[in-house]
Amino acid sequence: MVYRLGTTRPKTFADIKGKLAVASGSAHVSTLKQLKQSKYPDLSWEASSDMTSKELLEQVADGKLDYTIGDSVTIALLQRIHPQLAVAFDITDEEPVTWYLKRSDDDSLYAALLDFYSQG
């Protein structure tokens, strides 16, 4: 769950005061449906069909949207451009991510990935 620094940080979905939006084709919609059925019956959100998860994160950074949900990799990348983005809480357990790179004499992408993950 992502919010903008300088606003009140929710600790759970029960603390949300404002608009939550997610990309309509994302797995986050089914996660929210499960949470609504199991734990947070008053949980509401908008499933946006015209914005990607990245665009929704940018909306939060710009103060045009209160909350959204994104994957940790996308959030970490966008926090470099928009340091006002902050993670309020995790909604799922961590899942392993595997990167596959084409073998090449040019190892600049591999070096950039190593640099990125060593800063984490």
N, CA and C atoms as an extended XYZ file, in Angstrom:
360
Properties=species:S:1:pos:R:3:atomname:S:1:resname:S:1:resid:I:1 pbc="F F F"
N         0.850       -1.164        0.000 N   MET     1
C         0.000        0.000        0.000 CA  MET     1
C         0.896        1.226        0.000 C   MET     1
N         0.660        2.123       -0.934 N   VAL     2
C         1.514        3.299       -1.096 CA  VAL     2
C         0.708        4.562       -0.801 C   VAL     2
N         1.341        5.480       -0.109 N   TYR     3
C         0.743        6.777        0.184 CA  TYR     3
C         1.805        7.854       -0.037 C   TYR     3
N         1.421        9.102        0.102 N   ARG     4
C         2.343       10.217       -0.094 CA  ARG     4
C         2.866       10.689        1.261 C   ARG     4
N         4.190       10.830        1.363 N   LEU     5
C         4.789       11.381        2.584 CA  LEU     5
C         4.178       12.747        2.879 C   LEU     5
N         3.986       13.019        4.148 N   GLY     6
C         3.373       14.279        4.541 CA  GLY     6
C         1.889       14.139        4.819 C   GLY     6
N         1.325       12.983        4.459 N   THR     7
C        -0.065       12.683        4.796 CA  THR     7
C        -0.056       11.597        5.868 C   THR     7
N        -1.199       11.353        6.464 N   THR     8
C        -1.278       10.355        7.533 CA  THR     8
C        -1.043        8.958        6.985 C   THR     8
N        -0.134        8.246        7.619 N   ARG     9
C         0.201        6.889        7.183 CA  ARG     9
C        -0.807        5.894        7.747 C   ARG     9
N        -1.524        5.173        6.880 N   PRO    10
C        -2.407        4.121        7.390 CA  PRO    10
C        -1.578        2.906        7.795 C   PRO    10
N        -1.989        2.250        8.850 N   LYS    11
C        -1.285        1.046        9.290 CA  LYS    11
C        -1.997       -0.218        8.824 C   LYS    11
N        -3.298       -0.103        8.539 N   THR    12
C        -4.098       -1.202        7.992 CA  THR    12
C        -5.122       -0.605        7.031 C   THR    12
N        -5.850       -1.459        6.346 N   PHE    13
C        -6.903       -0.979        5.455 CA  PHE    13
C        -8.006       -0.260        6.225 C   PHE    13
N        -8.182       -0.585        7.488 N   ALA    14
C        -9.198        0.083        8.307 CA  ALA    14
C        -8.872        1.559        8.521 C   ALA    14
N        -7.600        1.937        8.374 N   ASP    15
C        -7.164        3.319        8.593 CA  ASP    15
C        -7.281        4.199        7.355 C   ASP    15
N        -7.686        3.641        6.239 N   ILE    16
C        -7.716        4.407        4.990 CA  ILE    16
C        -8.798        5.476        5.051 C   ILE    16
N        -8.375        6.703        4.824 N   LYS    17
C        -9.286        7.844        4.758 CA  LYS    17
C        -9.008        8.552        3.437 C   LYS    17
N        -9.689        8.167        2.403 N   GLY    18
C        -9.461        8.757        1.095 CA  GLY    18
C        -9.670        7.732        0.009 C   GLY    18
N        -9.206        8.080       -1.174 N   LYS    19
C        -9.454        7.260       -2.360 CA  LYS    19
C        -8.305        6.285       -2.619 C   LYS    19
N        -8.666        5.024       -2.790 N   LEU    20
C        -7.730        3.964       -3.162 CA  LEU    20
C        -8.074        3.530       -4.576 C   LEU    20
N        -7.091        3.489       -5.454 N   ALA    21
C        -7.308        3.027       -6.823 CA  ALA    21
C        -6.198        2.067       -7.213 C   ALA    21
N        -6.563        1.062       -8.005 N   VAL    22
C        -5.605        0.099       -8.549 CA  VAL    22
C        -5.910       -0.091      -10.026 C   VAL    22
N        -4.935       -0.587      -10.767 N   ALA    23
C        -5.138       -0.870      -12.188 CA  ALA    23
C        -6.092       -2.050      -12.326 C   ALA    23
N        -7.071       -1.927      -13.210 N   SER    24
C        -8.128       -2.938      -13.293 CA  SER    24
C        -7.624       -4.315      -13.703 C   SER    24
N        -6.584       -4.407      -14.486 N   GLY    25
C        -6.089       -5.706      -14.924 CA  GLY    25
C        -5.068       -6.331      -13.997 C   GLY    25
N        -4.814       -5.708      -12.866 N   SER    26
C        -3.755       -6.189      -11.977 CA  SER    26
C        -4.262       -7.251      -11.010 C   SER    26
N        -3.320       -7.990      -10.459 N   ALA    27
C        -3.647       -8.999       -9.444 CA  ALA    27
C        -4.114       -8.350       -8.146 C   ALA    27
N        -3.872       -7.055       -8.005 N   HIS    28
C        -4.260       -6.357       -6.781 CA  HIS    28
C        -5.778       -6.341       -6.594 C   HIS    28
N        -6.520       -6.374       -7.691 N   VAL    29
C        -7.982       -6.372       -7.591 CA  VAL    29
C        -8.465       -7.625       -6.863 C   VAL    29
N        -7.943       -8.783       -7.248 N   SER    30
C        -8.375      -10.021       -6.580 CA  SER    30
C        -7.905      -10.058       -5.125 C   SER    30
N        -6.730       -9.509       -4.848 N   THR    31
C        -6.250       -9.433       -3.463 CA  THR    31
C        -7.188       -8.574       -2.623 C   THR    31
N        -7.602       -7.438       -3.175 N   LEU    32
C        -8.520       -6.558       -2.448 CA  LEU    32
C        -9.877       -7.228       -2.227 C   LEU    32
N       -10.355       -7.954       -3.226 N   LYS    33
C       -11.629       -8.672       -3.073 CA  LYS    33
C       -11.545       -9.695       -1.942 C   LYS    33
N       -10.434      -10.411       -1.879 N   GLN    34
C       -10.244      -11.394       -0.802 CA  GLN    34
C       -10.207      -10.714        0.563 C   GLN    34
N        -9.499       -9.593        0.643 N   LEU    35
C        -9.410       -8.865        1.909 CA  LEU    35
C       -10.770       -8.314        2.332 C   LEU    35
N       -11.553       -7.856        1.370 N   LYS    36
C       -12.891       -7.344        1.672 CA  LYS    36
C       -13.778       -8.456        2.229 C   LYS    36
N       -13.693       -9.636        1.635 N   GLN    37
C       -14.515      -10.762        2.086 CA  GLN    37
C       -14.066      -11.298        3.440 C   GLN    37
N       -12.766      -11.313        3.671 N   SER    38
C       -12.258      -11.976        4.872 CA  SER    38
C       -12.070      -11.072        6.085 C   SER    38
N       -11.670       -9.815        5.864 N   LYS    39
C       -11.235       -9.025        7.012 CA  LYS    39
C       -11.741       -7.583        7.044 C   LYS    39
N       -11.938       -6.976        5.880 N   TYR    40
C       -12.295       -5.559        5.817 CA  TYR    40
C       -13.558       -5.355        4.978 C   TYR    40
N       -14.736       -5.636        5.527 N   PRO    41
C       -15.971       -5.552        4.739 CA  PRO    41
C       -16.287       -4.147        4.220 C   PRO    41
N       -15.746       -3.117        4.852 N   ASP    42
C       -16.000       -1.744        4.409 CA  ASP    42
C       -14.967       -1.241        3.400 C   ASP    42
N       -14.042       -2.082        3.026 N   LEU    43
C       -12.989       -1.695        2.086 CA  LEU    43
C       -13.589       -1.377        0.721 C   LEU    43
N       -13.206       -0.235        0.172 N   SER    44
C       -13.667        0.126       -1.175 CA  SER    44
C       -12.489        0.672       -1.974 C   SER    44
N       -12.569        0.534       -3.277 N   TRP    45
C       -11.513        0.987       -4.168 CA  TRP    45
C       -12.092        1.193       -5.553 C   TRP    45
N       -11.314        1.859       -6.371 N   GLU    46
C       -11.662        2.051       -7.775 CA  GLU    46
C       -10.679        1.244       -8.608 C   GLU    46
N       -11.196        0.468       -9.550 N   ALA    47
C       -10.343       -0.265      -10.485 CA  ALA    47
C       -10.260        0.573      -11.757 C   ALA    47
N        -9.124        1.174      -11.987 N   SER    48
C        -8.937        2.083      -13.118 CA  SER    48
C        -8.569        1.317      -14.381 C   SER    48
N        -9.369        1.490      -15.414 N   SER    49
C        -9.080        0.823      -16.685 CA  SER    49
C        -8.252        1.700      -17.616 C   SER    49
N        -8.086        2.963      -17.271 N   ASP    50
C        -7.347        3.862      -18.156 CA  ASP    50
C        -5.971        4.264      -17.628 C   ASP    50
N        -5.566        3.724      -16.466 N   MET    51
C        -4.237        4.028      -15.934 CA  MET    51
C        -3.525        2.755      -15.503 C   MET    51
N        -2.222        2.730      -15.722 N   THR    52
C        -1.391        1.606      -15.294 CA  THR    52
C        -1.018        1.784      -13.822 C   THR    52
N        -0.444        0.751      -13.241 N   SER    53
C         0.020        0.852      -11.849 CA  SER    53
C         1.046        1.969      -11.704 C   SER    53
N         1.926        2.102      -12.682 N   LYS    54
C         2.942        3.164      -12.650 CA  LYS    54
C         2.278        4.539      -12.658 C   LYS    54
N         1.284        4.715      -13.510 N   GLU    55
C         0.593        6.004      -13.578 CA  GLU    55
C        -0.152        6.308      -12.279 C   GLU    55
N        -0.723        5.281      -11.670 N   LEU    56
C        -1.402        5.483      -10.389 CA  LEU    56
C        -0.409        5.874       -9.296 C   LEU    56
N         0.769        5.261       -9.303 N   LEU    57
C         1.809        5.646       -8.343 CA  LEU    57
C         2.209        7.103       -8.545 C   LEU    57
N         2.308        7.527       -9.798 N   GLU    58
C         2.633        8.924      -10.085 CA  GLU    58
C         1.521        9.859       -9.610 C   GLU    58
N         0.266        9.408       -9.698 N   GLN    59
C        -0.861       10.198       -9.195 CA  GLN    59
C        -0.742       10.396       -7.676 C   GLN    59
N        -0.342        9.345       -6.971 N   VAL    60
C        -0.130        9.462       -5.525 CA  VAL    60
C         1.015       10.436       -5.251 C   VAL    60
N         2.103       10.309       -5.995 N   ALA    61
C         3.255       11.200       -5.809 CA  ALA    61
C         2.871       12.659       -6.033 C   ALA    61
N         1.973       12.902       -6.996 N   ASP    62
C         1.546       14.268       -7.317 CA  ASP    62
C         0.432       14.780       -6.407 C   ASP    62
N        -0.050       13.941       -5.486 N   GLY    63
C        -1.109       14.355       -4.578 CA  GLY    63
C        -2.499       14.319       -5.185 C   GLY    63
N        -2.644       13.683       -6.348 N   LYS    64
C        -3.946       13.602       -7.019 CA  LYS    64
C        -4.743       12.370       -6.605 C   LYS    64
N        -4.096       11.422       -5.948 N   LEU    65
C        -4.718       10.188       -5.481 CA  LEU    65
C        -4.162        9.901       -4.093 C   LEU    65
N        -5.004        9.388       -3.208 N   ASP    66
C        -4.559        9.146       -1.831 CA  ASP    66
C        -3.705        7.892       -1.688 C   ASP    66
N        -4.168        6.774       -2.295 N   TYR    67
C        -3.476        5.497       -2.122 CA  TYR    67
C        -3.555        4.663       -3.389 C   TYR    67
N        -2.555        3.817       -3.556 N   THR    68
C        -2.601        2.779       -4.572 CA  THR    68
C        -1.763        1.606       -4.073 C   THR    68
N        -1.789        0.558       -4.852 N   ILE    69
C        -1.011       -0.635       -4.521 CA  ILE    69
C        -0.115       -0.931       -5.707 C   ILE    69
N         1.133       -1.260       -5.422 N   GLY    70
C         2.071       -1.591       -6.485 CA  GLY    70
C         3.020       -2.677       -6.029 C   GLY    70
N         3.720       -3.249       -7.005 N   ASP    71
C         4.707       -4.263       -6.637 CA  ASP    71
C         5.976       -3.569       -6.152 C   ASP    71
N         6.725       -4.267       -5.340 N   SER    72
C         7.878       -3.659       -4.669 CA  SER    72
C         8.945       -3.156       -5.637 C   SER    72
N         9.125       -3.841       -6.760 N   VAL    73
C        10.148       -3.414       -7.723 CA  VAL    73
C         9.754       -2.083       -8.359 C   VAL    73
N         8.509       -1.977       -8.812 N   THR    74
C         8.043       -0.734       -9.432 CA  THR    74
C         8.077        0.414       -8.431 C   THR    74
N         7.660        0.144       -7.216 N   ILE    75
C         7.678        1.188       -6.186 CA  ILE    75
C         9.107        1.665       -5.942 C   ILE    75
N        10.042        0.737       -5.797 N   ALA    76
C        11.443        1.107       -5.545 CA  ALA    76
C        12.013        1.943       -6.686 C   ALA    76
N        11.681        1.587       -7.918 N   LEU    77
C        12.166        2.362       -9.062 CA  LEU    77
C        11.573        3.764       -9.068 C   LEU    77
N        10.276        3.873       -8.821 N   LEU    78
C         9.629        5.183       -8.855 CA  LEU    78
C        10.008        6.059       -7.671 C   LEU    78
N        10.394        5.457       -6.548 N   GLN    79
C        10.824        6.257       -5.400 CA  GLN    79
C        12.104        7.027       -5.711 C   GLN    79
N        12.871        6.565       -6.675 N   ARG    80
C        14.081        7.302       -7.076 CA  ARG    80
C        13.714        8.616       -7.751 C   ARG    80
N        12.593        8.614       -8.473 N   ILE    81
C        12.123        9.809       -9.178 CA  ILE    81
C        11.188       10.622       -8.290 C   ILE    81
N        10.385        9.910       -7.506 N   HIS    82
C         9.383       10.538       -6.639 CA  HIS    82
C         9.641       10.122       -5.183 C   HIS    82
N        10.587       10.770       -4.508 N   PRO    83
C        10.921       10.361       -3.137 CA  PRO    83
C         9.779       10.565       -2.142 C   PRO    83
N         8.733       11.263       -2.543 N   GLN    84
C         7.590       11.458       -1.654 CA  GLN    84
C         6.677       10.233       -1.588 C   GLN    84
N         6.916        9.217       -2.435 N   LEU    85
C         6.168        7.962       -2.352 CA  LEU    85
C         6.677        7.153       -1.167 C   LEU    85
N         5.757        6.614       -0.385 N   ALA    86
C         6.142        5.816        0.779 CA  ALA    86
C         5.238        4.594        0.891 C   ALA    86
N         5.806        3.518        1.393 N   VAL    87
C         5.040        2.296        1.612 CA  VAL    87
C         4.420        2.371        3.003 C   VAL    87
N         3.100        2.264        3.054 N   ALA    88
C         2.393        2.300        4.336 CA  ALA    88
C         2.469        0.947        5.027 C   ALA    88
N         2.180       -0.111        4.276 N   PHE    89
C         2.249       -1.474        4.800 CA  PHE    89
C         2.211       -2.450        3.635 C   PHE    89
N         2.689       -3.670        3.888 N   ASP    90
C         2.657       -4.726        2.876 CA  ASP    90
C         1.300       -5.407        2.925 C   ASP    90
N         0.783       -5.757        1.743 N   ILE    91
C        -0.516       -6.433        1.734 CA  ILE    91
C        -0.402       -7.921        1.440 C   ILE    91
N         0.736       -8.343        0.940 N   THR    92
C         0.952       -9.771        0.682 CA  THR    92
C         2.332      -10.155        1.186 C   THR    92
N         2.551      -11.432        1.321 N   ASP    93
C         3.879      -11.915        1.673 CA  ASP    93
C         4.804      -11.707        0.484 C   ASP    93
N         6.083      -11.585        0.760 N   GLU    94
C         7.046      -11.421       -0.319 CA  GLU    94
C         7.093      -12.663       -1.184 C   GLU    94
N         7.242      -12.438       -2.485 N   GLU    95
C         7.388      -13.533       -3.431 CA  GLU    95
C         8.726      -13.357       -4.135 C   GLU    95
N         9.420      -14.455       -4.376 N   PRO    96
C        10.714      -14.333       -5.048 CA  PRO    96
C        10.551      -13.838       -6.483 C   PRO    96
N        11.525      -13.065       -6.922 N   VAL    97
C        11.548      -12.552       -8.290 CA  VAL    97
C        12.811      -13.057       -8.957 C   VAL    97
N        12.676      -13.538      -10.161 N   THR    98
C        13.823      -14.013      -10.927 CA  THR    98
C        13.967      -13.156      -12.176 C   THR    98
N        15.174      -12.713      -12.432 N   TRP    99
C        15.460      -11.935      -13.632 CA  TRP    99
C        16.242      -12.818      -14.596 C   TRP    99
N        15.824      -12.843      -15.844 N   TYR   100
C        16.542      -13.557      -16.890 CA  TYR   100
C        17.112      -12.528      -17.849 C   TYR   100
N        18.399      -12.666      -18.130 N   LEU   101
C        19.063      -11.754      -19.052 CA  LEU   101
C        19.654      -12.545      -20.204 C   LEU   101
N        19.565      -11.978      -21.385 N   LYS   102
C        20.150      -12.604      -22.564 CA  LYS   102
C        21.672      -12.534      -22.448 C   LYS   102
N        22.338      -13.651      -22.770 N   ARG   103
C        23.810      -13.627      -22.756 CA  ARG   103
C        24.297      -12.644      -23.812 C   ARG   103
N        25.236      -11.835      -23.402 N   SER   104
C        25.724      -10.801      -24.305 CA  SER   104
C        27.103      -10.351      -23.850 C   SER   104
N        27.866       -9.839      -24.800 N   ASP   105
C        29.157       -9.253      -24.451 CA  ASP   105
C        28.972       -7.930      -23.708 C   ASP   105
N        27.823       -7.310      -23.922 N   ASP   106
C        27.503       -6.061      -23.235 CA  ASP   106
C        26.851       -6.403      -21.892 C   ASP   106
N        27.575       -6.197      -20.805 N   ASP   107
C        27.044       -6.546      -19.488 CA  ASP   107
C        26.547       -5.324      -18.707 C   ASP   107
N        26.218       -4.241      -19.410 N   SER   108
C        25.799       -3.015      -18.728 CA  SER   108
C        24.470       -3.190      -17.985 C   SER   108
N        23.532       -3.949      -18.553 N   LEU   109
C        22.263       -4.180      -17.860 CA  LEU   109
C        22.495       -5.000      -16.592 C   LEU   109
N        23.315       -6.034      -16.691 N   TYR   110
C        23.647       -6.858      -15.528 CA  TYR   110
C        24.299       -6.001      -14.441 C   TYR   110
N        25.214       -5.134      -14.841 N   ALA   111
C        25.890       -4.256      -13.882 CA  ALA   111
C        24.896       -3.297      -13.223 C   ALA   111
N        23.952       -2.786      -14.004 N   ALA   112
C        22.945       -1.874      -13.456 CA  ALA   112
C        22.047       -2.595      -12.450 C   ALA   112
N        21.685       -3.844      -12.744 N   LEU   113
C        20.870       -4.621      -11.810 CA  LEU   113
C        21.623       -4.895      -10.511 C   LEU   113
N        22.889       -5.248      -10.629 N   LEU   114
C        23.699       -5.472       -9.425 CA  LEU   114
C        23.777       -4.205       -8.581 C   LEU   114
N        23.977       -3.077       -9.250 N   ASP   115
C        24.048       -1.799       -8.553 CA  ASP   115
C        22.727       -1.497       -7.848 C   ASP   115
N        21.617       -1.711       -8.554 N   PHE   116
C        20.297       -1.441       -7.986 CA  PHE   116
C        20.048       -2.286       -6.743 C   PHE   116
N        20.308       -3.586       -6.826 N   TYR   117
C        20.016       -4.461       -5.694 CA  TYR   117
C        21.012       -4.310       -4.547 C   TYR   117
N        22.212       -3.837       -4.822 N   SER   118
C        23.165       -3.630       -3.728 CA  SER   118
C        22.803       -2.397       -2.904 C   SER   118
N        21.997       -1.494       -3.471 N   GLN   119
C        21.575       -0.295       -2.745 CA  GLN   119
C        20.383       -0.555       -1.844 C   GLN   119
N        19.663       -1.680       -2.079 N   GLY   120
C        18.423       -1.981       -1.364 CA  GLY   120
C        18.613       -2.104        0.081 C   GLY   120
